[in-house]
CSV table of C-alpha atoms in Angstrom, one decimal:
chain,number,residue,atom,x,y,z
K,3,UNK,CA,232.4,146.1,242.4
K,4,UNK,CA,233.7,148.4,245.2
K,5,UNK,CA,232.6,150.8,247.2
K,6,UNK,CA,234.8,153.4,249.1
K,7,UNK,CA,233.8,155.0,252.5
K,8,UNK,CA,235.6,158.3,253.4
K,9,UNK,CA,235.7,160.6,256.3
K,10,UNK,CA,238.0,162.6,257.6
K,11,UNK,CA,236.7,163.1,261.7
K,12,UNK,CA,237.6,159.8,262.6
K,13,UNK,CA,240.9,158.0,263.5
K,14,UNK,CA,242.1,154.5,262.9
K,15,UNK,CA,243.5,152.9,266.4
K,16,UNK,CA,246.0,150.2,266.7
K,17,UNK,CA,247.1,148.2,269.4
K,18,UNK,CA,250.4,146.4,269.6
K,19,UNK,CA,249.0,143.4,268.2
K,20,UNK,CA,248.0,144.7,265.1
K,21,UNK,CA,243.8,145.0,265.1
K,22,UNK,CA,242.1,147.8,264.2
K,23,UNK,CA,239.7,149.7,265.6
K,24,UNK,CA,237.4,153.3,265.3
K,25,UNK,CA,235.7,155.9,267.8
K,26,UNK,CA,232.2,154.7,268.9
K,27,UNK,CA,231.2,156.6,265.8
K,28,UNK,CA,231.7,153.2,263.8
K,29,UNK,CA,230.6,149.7,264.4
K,30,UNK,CA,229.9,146.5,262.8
K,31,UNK,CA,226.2,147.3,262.1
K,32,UNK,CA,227.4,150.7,260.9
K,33,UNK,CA,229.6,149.1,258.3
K,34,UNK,CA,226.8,146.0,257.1
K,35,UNK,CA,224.9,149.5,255.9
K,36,UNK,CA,227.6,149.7,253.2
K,37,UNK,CA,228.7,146.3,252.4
K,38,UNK,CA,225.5,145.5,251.5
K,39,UNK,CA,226.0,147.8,248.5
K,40,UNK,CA,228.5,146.6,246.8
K,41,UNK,CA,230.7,143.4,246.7
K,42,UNK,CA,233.8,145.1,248.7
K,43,UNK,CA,234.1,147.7,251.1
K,44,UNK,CA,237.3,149.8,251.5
K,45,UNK,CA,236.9,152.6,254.4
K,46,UNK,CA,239.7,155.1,254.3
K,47,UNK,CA,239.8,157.5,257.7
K,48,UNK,CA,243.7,159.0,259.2
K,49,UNK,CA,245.8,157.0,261.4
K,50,UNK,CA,246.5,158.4,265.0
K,51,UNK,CA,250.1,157.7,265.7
K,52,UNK,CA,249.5,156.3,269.1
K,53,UNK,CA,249.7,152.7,269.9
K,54,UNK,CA,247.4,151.2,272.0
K,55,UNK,CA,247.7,147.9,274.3
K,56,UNK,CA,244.7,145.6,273.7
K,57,UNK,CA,243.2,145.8,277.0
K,58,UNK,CA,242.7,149.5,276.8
K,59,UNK,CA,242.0,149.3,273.0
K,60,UNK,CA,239.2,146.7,273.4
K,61,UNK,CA,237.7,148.6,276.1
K,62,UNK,CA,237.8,151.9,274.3
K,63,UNK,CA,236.9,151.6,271.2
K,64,UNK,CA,234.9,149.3,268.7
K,65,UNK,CA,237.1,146.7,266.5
K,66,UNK,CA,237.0,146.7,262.7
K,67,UNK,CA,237.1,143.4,261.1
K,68,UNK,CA,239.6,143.7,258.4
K,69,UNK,CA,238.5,140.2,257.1
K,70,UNK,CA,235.1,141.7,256.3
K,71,UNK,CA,236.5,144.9,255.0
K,72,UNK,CA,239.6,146.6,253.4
K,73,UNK,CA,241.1,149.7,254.9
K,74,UNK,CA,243.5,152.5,254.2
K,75,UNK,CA,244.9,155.1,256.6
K,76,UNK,CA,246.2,158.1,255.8
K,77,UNK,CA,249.0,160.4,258.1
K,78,UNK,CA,246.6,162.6,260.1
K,79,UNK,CA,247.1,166.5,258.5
K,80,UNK,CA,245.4,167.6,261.6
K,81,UNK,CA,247.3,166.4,264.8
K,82,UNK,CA,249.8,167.1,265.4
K,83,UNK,CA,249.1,171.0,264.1
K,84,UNK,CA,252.4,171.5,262.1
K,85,UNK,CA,251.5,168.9,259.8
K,86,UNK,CA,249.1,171.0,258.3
K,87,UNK,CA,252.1,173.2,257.2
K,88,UNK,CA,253.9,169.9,255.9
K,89,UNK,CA,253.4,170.3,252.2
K,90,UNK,CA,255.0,166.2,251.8
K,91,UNK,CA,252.3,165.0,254.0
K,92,UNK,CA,249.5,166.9,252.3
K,93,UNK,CA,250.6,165.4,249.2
K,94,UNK,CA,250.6,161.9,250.4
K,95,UNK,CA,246.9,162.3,251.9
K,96,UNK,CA,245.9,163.7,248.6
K,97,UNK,CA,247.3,161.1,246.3
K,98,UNK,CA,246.3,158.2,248.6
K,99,UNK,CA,243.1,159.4,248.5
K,100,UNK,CA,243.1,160.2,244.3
K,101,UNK,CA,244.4,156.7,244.6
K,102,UNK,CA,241.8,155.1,246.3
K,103,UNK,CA,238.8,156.5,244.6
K,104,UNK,CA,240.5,155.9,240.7
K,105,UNK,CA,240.6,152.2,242.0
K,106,UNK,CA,236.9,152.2,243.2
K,107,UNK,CA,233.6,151.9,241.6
K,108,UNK,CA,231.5,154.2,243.7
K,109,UNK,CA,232.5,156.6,247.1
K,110,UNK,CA,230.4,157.7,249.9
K,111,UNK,CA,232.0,160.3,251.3
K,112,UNK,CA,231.0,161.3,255.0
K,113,UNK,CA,231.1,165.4,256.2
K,114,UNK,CA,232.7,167.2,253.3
K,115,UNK,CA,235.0,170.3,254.6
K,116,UNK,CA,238.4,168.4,255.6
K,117,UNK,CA,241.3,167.5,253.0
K,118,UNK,CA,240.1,164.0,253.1
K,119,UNK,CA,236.5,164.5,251.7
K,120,UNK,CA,237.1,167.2,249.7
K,121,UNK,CA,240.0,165.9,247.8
K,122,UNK,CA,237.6,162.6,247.5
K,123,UNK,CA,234.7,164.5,245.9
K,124,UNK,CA,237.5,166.3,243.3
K,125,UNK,CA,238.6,162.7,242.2
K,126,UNK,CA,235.6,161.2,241.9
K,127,UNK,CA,234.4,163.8,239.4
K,128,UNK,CA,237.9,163.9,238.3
K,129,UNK,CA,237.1,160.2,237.6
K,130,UNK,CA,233.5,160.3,236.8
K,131,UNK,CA,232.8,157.9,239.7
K,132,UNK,CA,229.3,158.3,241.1
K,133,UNK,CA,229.1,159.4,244.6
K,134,UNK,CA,227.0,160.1,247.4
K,135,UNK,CA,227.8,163.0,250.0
K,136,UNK,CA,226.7,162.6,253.7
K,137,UNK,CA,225.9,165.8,255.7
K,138,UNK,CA,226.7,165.6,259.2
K,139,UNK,CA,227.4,168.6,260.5
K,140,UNK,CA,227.3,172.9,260.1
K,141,UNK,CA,230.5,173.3,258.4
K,142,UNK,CA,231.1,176.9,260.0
K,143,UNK,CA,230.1,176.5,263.5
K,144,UNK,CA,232.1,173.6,263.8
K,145,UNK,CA,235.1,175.2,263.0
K,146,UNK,CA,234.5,178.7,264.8
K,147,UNK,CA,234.5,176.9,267.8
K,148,UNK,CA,237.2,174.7,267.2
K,149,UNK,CA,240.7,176.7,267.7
K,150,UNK,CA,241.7,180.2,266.6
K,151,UNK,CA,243.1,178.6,263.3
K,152,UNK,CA,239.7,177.6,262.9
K,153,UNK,CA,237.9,181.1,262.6
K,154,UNK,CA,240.8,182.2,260.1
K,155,UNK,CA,239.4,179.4,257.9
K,156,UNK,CA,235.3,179.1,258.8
K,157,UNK,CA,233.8,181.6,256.4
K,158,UNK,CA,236.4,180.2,253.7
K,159,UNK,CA,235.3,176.5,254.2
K,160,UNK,CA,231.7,177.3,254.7
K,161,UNK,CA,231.2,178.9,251.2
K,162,UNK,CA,233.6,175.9,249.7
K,163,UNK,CA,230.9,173.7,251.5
K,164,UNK,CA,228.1,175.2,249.8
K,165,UNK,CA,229.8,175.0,246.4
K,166,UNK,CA,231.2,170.9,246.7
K,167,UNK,CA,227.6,170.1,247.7
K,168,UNK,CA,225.9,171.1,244.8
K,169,UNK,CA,228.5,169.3,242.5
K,170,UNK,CA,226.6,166.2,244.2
K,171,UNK,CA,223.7,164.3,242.7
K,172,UNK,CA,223.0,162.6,246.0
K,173,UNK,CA,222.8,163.8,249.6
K,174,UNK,CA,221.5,162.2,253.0
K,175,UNK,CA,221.1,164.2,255.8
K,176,UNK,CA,220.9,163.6,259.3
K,177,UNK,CA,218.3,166.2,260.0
K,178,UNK,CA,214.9,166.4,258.7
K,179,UNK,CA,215.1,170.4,258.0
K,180,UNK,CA,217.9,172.0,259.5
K,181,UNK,CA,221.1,170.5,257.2
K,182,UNK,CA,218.9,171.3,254.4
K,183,UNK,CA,218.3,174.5,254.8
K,184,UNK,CA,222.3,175.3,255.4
K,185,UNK,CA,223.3,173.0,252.3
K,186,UNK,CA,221.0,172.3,249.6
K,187,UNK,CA,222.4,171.6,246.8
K,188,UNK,CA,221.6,168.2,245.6
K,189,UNK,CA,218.4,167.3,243.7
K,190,UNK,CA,218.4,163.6,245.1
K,191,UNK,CA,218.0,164.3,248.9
K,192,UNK,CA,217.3,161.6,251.9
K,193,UNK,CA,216.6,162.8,255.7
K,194,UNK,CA,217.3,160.1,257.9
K,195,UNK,CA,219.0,160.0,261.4
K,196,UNK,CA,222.2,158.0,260.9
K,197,UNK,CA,221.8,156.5,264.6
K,198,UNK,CA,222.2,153.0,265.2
K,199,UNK,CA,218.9,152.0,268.1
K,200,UNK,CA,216.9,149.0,268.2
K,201,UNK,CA,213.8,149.8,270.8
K,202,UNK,CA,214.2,148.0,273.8
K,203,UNK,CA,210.5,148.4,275.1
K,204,UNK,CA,211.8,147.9,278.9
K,205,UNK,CA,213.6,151.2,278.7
K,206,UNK,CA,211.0,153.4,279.6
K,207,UNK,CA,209.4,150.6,282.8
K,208,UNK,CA,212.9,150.6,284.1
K,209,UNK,CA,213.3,154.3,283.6
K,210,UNK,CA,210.0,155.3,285.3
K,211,UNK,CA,211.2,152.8,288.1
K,212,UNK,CA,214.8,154.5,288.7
K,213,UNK,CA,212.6,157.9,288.9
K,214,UNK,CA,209.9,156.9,290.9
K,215,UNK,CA,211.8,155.1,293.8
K,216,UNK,CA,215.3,157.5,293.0
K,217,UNK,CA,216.3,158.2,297.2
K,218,UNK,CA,219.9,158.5,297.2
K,219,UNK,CA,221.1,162.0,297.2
K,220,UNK,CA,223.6,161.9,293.9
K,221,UNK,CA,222.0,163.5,291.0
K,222,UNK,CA,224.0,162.0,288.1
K,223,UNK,CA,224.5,163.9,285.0
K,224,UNK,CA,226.0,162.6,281.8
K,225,UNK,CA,227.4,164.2,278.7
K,226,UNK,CA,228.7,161.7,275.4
K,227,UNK,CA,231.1,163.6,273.3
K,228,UNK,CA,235.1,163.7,272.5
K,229,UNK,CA,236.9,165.4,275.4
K,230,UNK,CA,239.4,167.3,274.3
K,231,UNK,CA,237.2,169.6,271.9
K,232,UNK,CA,235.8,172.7,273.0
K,233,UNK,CA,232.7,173.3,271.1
K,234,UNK,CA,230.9,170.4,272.9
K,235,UNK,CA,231.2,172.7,275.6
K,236,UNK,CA,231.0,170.7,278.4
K,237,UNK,CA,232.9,173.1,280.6
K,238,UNK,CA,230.0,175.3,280.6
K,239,UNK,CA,227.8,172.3,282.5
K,240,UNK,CA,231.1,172.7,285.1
K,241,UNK,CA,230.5,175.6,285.4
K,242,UNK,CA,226.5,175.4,285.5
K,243,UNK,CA,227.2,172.7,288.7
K,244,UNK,CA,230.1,175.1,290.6
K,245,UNK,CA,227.2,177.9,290.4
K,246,UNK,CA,224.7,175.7,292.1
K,247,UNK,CA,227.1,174.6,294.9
K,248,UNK,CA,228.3,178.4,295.2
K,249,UNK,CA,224.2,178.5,296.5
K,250,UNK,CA,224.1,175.6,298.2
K,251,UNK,CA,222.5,173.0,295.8
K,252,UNK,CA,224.8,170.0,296.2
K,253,UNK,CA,224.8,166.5,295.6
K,254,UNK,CA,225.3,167.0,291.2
K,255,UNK,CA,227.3,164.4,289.7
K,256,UNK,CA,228.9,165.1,286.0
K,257,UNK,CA,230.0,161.9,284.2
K,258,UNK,CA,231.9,162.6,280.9
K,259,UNK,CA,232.7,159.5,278.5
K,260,UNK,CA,233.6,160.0,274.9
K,261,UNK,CA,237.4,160.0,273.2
K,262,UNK,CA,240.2,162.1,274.4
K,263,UNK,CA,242.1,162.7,277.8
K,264,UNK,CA,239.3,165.3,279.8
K,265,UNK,CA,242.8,166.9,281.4
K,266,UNK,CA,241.6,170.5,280.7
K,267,UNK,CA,237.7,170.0,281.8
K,268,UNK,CA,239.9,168.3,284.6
K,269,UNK,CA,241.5,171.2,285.7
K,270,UNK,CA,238.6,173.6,285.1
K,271,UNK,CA,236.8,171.7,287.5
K,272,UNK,CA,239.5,172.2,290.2
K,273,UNK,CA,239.8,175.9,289.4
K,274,UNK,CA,236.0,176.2,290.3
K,275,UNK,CA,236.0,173.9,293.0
K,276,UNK,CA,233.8,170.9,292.1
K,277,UNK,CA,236.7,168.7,291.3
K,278,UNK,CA,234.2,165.6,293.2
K,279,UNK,CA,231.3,166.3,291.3
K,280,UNK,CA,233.0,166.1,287.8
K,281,UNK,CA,233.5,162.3,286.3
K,282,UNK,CA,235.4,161.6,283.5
K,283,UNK,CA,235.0,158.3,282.4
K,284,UNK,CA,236.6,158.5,279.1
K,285,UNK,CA,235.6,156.3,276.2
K,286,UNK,CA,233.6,153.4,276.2
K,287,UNK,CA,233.0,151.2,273.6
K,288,UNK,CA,229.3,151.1,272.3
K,289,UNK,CA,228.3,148.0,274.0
K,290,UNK,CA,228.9,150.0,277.3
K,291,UNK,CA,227.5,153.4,276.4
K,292,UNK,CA,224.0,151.5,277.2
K,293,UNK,CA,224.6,151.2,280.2
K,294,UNK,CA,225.8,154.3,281.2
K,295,UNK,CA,223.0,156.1,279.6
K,296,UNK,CA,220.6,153.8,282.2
K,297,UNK,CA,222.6,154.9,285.0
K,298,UNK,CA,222.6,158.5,285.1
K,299,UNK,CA,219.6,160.4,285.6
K,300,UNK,CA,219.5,163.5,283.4
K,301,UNK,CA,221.2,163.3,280.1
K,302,UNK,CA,223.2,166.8,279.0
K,303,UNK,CA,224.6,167.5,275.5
K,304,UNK,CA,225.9,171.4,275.6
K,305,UNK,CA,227.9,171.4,271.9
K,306,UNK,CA,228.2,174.9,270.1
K,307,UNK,CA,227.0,173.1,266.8
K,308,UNK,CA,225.6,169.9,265.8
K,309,UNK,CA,223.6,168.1,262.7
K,310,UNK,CA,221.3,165.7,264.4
K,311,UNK,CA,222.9,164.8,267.8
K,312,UNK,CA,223.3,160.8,267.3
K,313,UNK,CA,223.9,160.6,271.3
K,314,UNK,CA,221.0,162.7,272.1
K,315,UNK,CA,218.7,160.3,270.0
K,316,UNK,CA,220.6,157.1,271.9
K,317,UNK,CA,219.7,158.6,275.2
K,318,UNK,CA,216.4,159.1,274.2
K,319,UNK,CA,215.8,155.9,273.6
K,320,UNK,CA,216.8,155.1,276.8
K,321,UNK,CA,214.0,157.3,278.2
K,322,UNK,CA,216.7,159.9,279.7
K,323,UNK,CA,215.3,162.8,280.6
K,324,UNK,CA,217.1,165.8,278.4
K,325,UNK,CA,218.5,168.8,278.4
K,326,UNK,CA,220.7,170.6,275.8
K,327,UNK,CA,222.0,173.6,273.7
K,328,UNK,CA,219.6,175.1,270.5
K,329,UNK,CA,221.5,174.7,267.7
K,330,UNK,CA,221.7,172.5,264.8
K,331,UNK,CA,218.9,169.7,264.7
K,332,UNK,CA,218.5,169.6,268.5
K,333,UNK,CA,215.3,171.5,268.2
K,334,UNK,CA,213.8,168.9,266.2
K,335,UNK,CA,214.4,166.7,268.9
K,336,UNK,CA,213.5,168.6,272.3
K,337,UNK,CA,211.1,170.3,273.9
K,338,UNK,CA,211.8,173.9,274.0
K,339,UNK,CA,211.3,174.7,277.4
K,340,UNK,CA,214.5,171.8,277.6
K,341,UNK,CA,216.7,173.6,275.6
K,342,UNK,CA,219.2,176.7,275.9
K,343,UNK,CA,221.3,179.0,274.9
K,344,UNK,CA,225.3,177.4,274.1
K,345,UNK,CA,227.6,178.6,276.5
K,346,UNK,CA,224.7,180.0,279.2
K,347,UNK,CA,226.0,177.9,282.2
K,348,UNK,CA,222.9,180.3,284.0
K,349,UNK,CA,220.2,178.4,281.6
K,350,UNK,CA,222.1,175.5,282.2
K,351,UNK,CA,221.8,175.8,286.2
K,352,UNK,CA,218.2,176.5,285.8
K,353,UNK,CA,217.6,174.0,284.1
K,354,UNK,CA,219.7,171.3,286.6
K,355,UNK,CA,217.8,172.9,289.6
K,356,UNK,CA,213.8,172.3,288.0
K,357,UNK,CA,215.2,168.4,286.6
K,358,UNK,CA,216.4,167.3,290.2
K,359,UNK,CA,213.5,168.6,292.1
K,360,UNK,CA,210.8,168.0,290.0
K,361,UNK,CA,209.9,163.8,289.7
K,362,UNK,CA,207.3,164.4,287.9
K,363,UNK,CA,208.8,166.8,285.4
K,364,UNK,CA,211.5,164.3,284.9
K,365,UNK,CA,208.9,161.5,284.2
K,366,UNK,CA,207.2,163.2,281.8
K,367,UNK,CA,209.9,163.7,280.0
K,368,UNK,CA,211.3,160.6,280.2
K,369,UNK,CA,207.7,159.4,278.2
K,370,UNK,CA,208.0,162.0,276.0
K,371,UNK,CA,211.4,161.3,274.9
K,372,UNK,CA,211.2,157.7,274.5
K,373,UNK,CA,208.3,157.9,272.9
K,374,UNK,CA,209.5,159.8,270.0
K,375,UNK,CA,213.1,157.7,270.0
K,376,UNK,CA,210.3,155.2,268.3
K,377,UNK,CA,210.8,157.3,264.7
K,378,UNK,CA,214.3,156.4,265.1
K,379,UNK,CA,214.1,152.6,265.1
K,380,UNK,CA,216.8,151.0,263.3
K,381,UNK,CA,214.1,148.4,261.1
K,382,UNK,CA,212.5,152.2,260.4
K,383,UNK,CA,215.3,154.2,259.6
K,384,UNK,CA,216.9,151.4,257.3
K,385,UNK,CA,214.0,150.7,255.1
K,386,UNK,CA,214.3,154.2,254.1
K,387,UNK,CA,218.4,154.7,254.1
K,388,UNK,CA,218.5,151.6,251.9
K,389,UNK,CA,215.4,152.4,249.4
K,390,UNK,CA,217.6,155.8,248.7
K,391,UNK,CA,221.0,154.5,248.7
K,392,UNK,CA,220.0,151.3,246.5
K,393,UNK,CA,218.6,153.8,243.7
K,394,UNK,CA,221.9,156.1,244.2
K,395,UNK,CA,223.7,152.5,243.4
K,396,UNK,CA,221.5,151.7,240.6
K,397,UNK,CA,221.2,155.2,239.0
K,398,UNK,CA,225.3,155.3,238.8
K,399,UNK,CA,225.9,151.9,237.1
């Protein structure tokens, strides 16, 4: 028996030698989820055309074990832009991915709204494969503040969002409410985080230590998300620090790891000024991201949407204090009074100016955070992924 994953966010990357790899959103305990489901996994994501040495790869990104696993990639419709205009390569995707789901017995298929997923849902009805669907993310909002191209199309892919979903018989969610309420089409419905955490109880000791005996006069900020993509907004937390230094407050420091090259939040910086205080890093793989969470002091995620903000969780588990934008799940997560409104660099400023200040704010929320990081332990969030997708398995034999 085999099982299919599909999603169509997330590149394949190649180094010269040949071994694979994905984005931080995929690792090896990601993938055990699914292979203990069936007795093969195949996961099918695009291929980015650029080959990697393996230094950088292995330092970048996480490695897929193809002796574990089977995968497929696909031309990438997306990037470069004209190939969405390439009727030969849309073809291709769609009959690779026909393909692949005819040959499988069952296909999860992660954040409908692309040609990847979409065409996968089609085929497996086509087929009469059971499936489960995996809501990630707010369809619309994602694309609005993706590219020009991207508003054309929003409305359009919303509404063929809401109508694929409630083909589906089975749906996890990574929110507890907010997904739900957007898209609610199935009858068989889990809410569980799709984060990866194991508690490390030390976090918050070593957190209220940094806080408590914190004398140098960096403040270090730190923002996980792709680079290159404006809706995560990070320019607006450039712009939030350039605002502050424009009134004296200096000493801000704005690290920015995730996937992508940063060269436009590079030269926004620059254009403002704080070319100093901004940091990017650029991706890490997971193993690293620890780390970095632990060594910056006030954790920022400004994105113009999100489902459940899997690097919001992480930090929190790492005691970070938090700030970010309300929309999506985020409210589920944060305090109010720690949240504001996407693209208000002024909230933003405010917010900067109480955090790095204020000790005792900070270590209050450092408690508060962690604390509720607990509902997101991986032994907790497990027992209940694999109790719902076990009976998805077992319902479609």
């Amino acid at each position: 028996m085999s099982l299919l994953f599909i999603q169509g966010g997330s590149r394949w990357k190649f180094d010269g030698e040949g071994n694979i790899y994905t984005d931080s959103n995929f690792n090896d305990n990601v993938w055990k989820r699914y292979r203990k489901l069936d007795d093969e996994l195949v996961v099918l994501l695009r291929k980015e055309q650029k080959i990697y040495s393996k230094k950088e790869a292995s330092e970048k990104f996480n490695k897929f074990d193809d002796s574990k696993m089977k995968y497929i990639a696909t031309p990438d419709l997306y990037k470069p832009w004209r190939n969405a205009f390439n009727l030969a390569i849309r073809k291709e995707i769609m009959d690779t991915v026909d393909h692949a789901v005819k040959n499988s017995d069952r296909v999860v298929i992660r954040s409908l709204g692309n040609i990847y997923t979409n065409t996968a849902l089609n085929s497996a009805l086509k087929y009469d494969k059971p499936f489960l669907v995996e809501v990630t993310g707010f369809s619309r909002e994602t694309l609005w503040y993706h590219s020009i191209r991207g508003k054309i199309v929003s409305i359009y892919k919303e509404l063929q969002y809401k109508r694929l979903i409630k083909k589906a018989d089975y749906a996890s969610y990574v929110t507890k409410e907010a997904l739900q309420k957007r898209y609610s089409g199935p009858k068989n419905k889990l809410g569980c985080s799709d984060v990866e955490l194991k508690i490390d109880t030390s976090a918050l000791e070593k957190r209220i230590h940094k806080i408590k005996n914190k004398n140098t006069e960096k403040f270090v900020l730190g923002t996980a998300a792709f680079l290159d993509v404006k809706w995560k907004g990070q320019k607006y937390v450039i712009k939030a620090i350039a605002d502050l230094k424009n009134k004296g407050i200096t000493g801000i420091e704005y690290q920015l790891i995730g996937s992508g090259t940063g060269k436009k939040l590079i030269r926004y910086a620059k254009k403002l000024g704080v070319e100093n205080e901004v940091k990017v890093i650029g991706a890490l793989p997971h193993s690293e991201v620890w780390k970095w969470y632990d060594s910056i002091d006030v954790y920022v995620q400004p994105s113009f949407s999100e489902g459940l903000c899997r690097s919001i969780v992480e930090a929190m588990s790492r005691a970070c204090p938090i700030i970010c934008s309300d929309v999506g799940g985020n409210y589920e997560l944060i305090e109010k009074d720690f949240l504001f409104q996407k693209a208000k660099s002024s909230e933003i400023s405010k917010l900067i100016d109480l955090l790095s200040n204020n000790k005792e704010v900070l270590l209050k929320q450092a408690e508060r955070n962690f604390k509720m990081a607990k509902d997101f332990d991986k032994e907790v969030l497990d027992r209940k992924r694999n109790t719902f997708y076990k009976e998805w398995v077992s319902n479609g034999k």
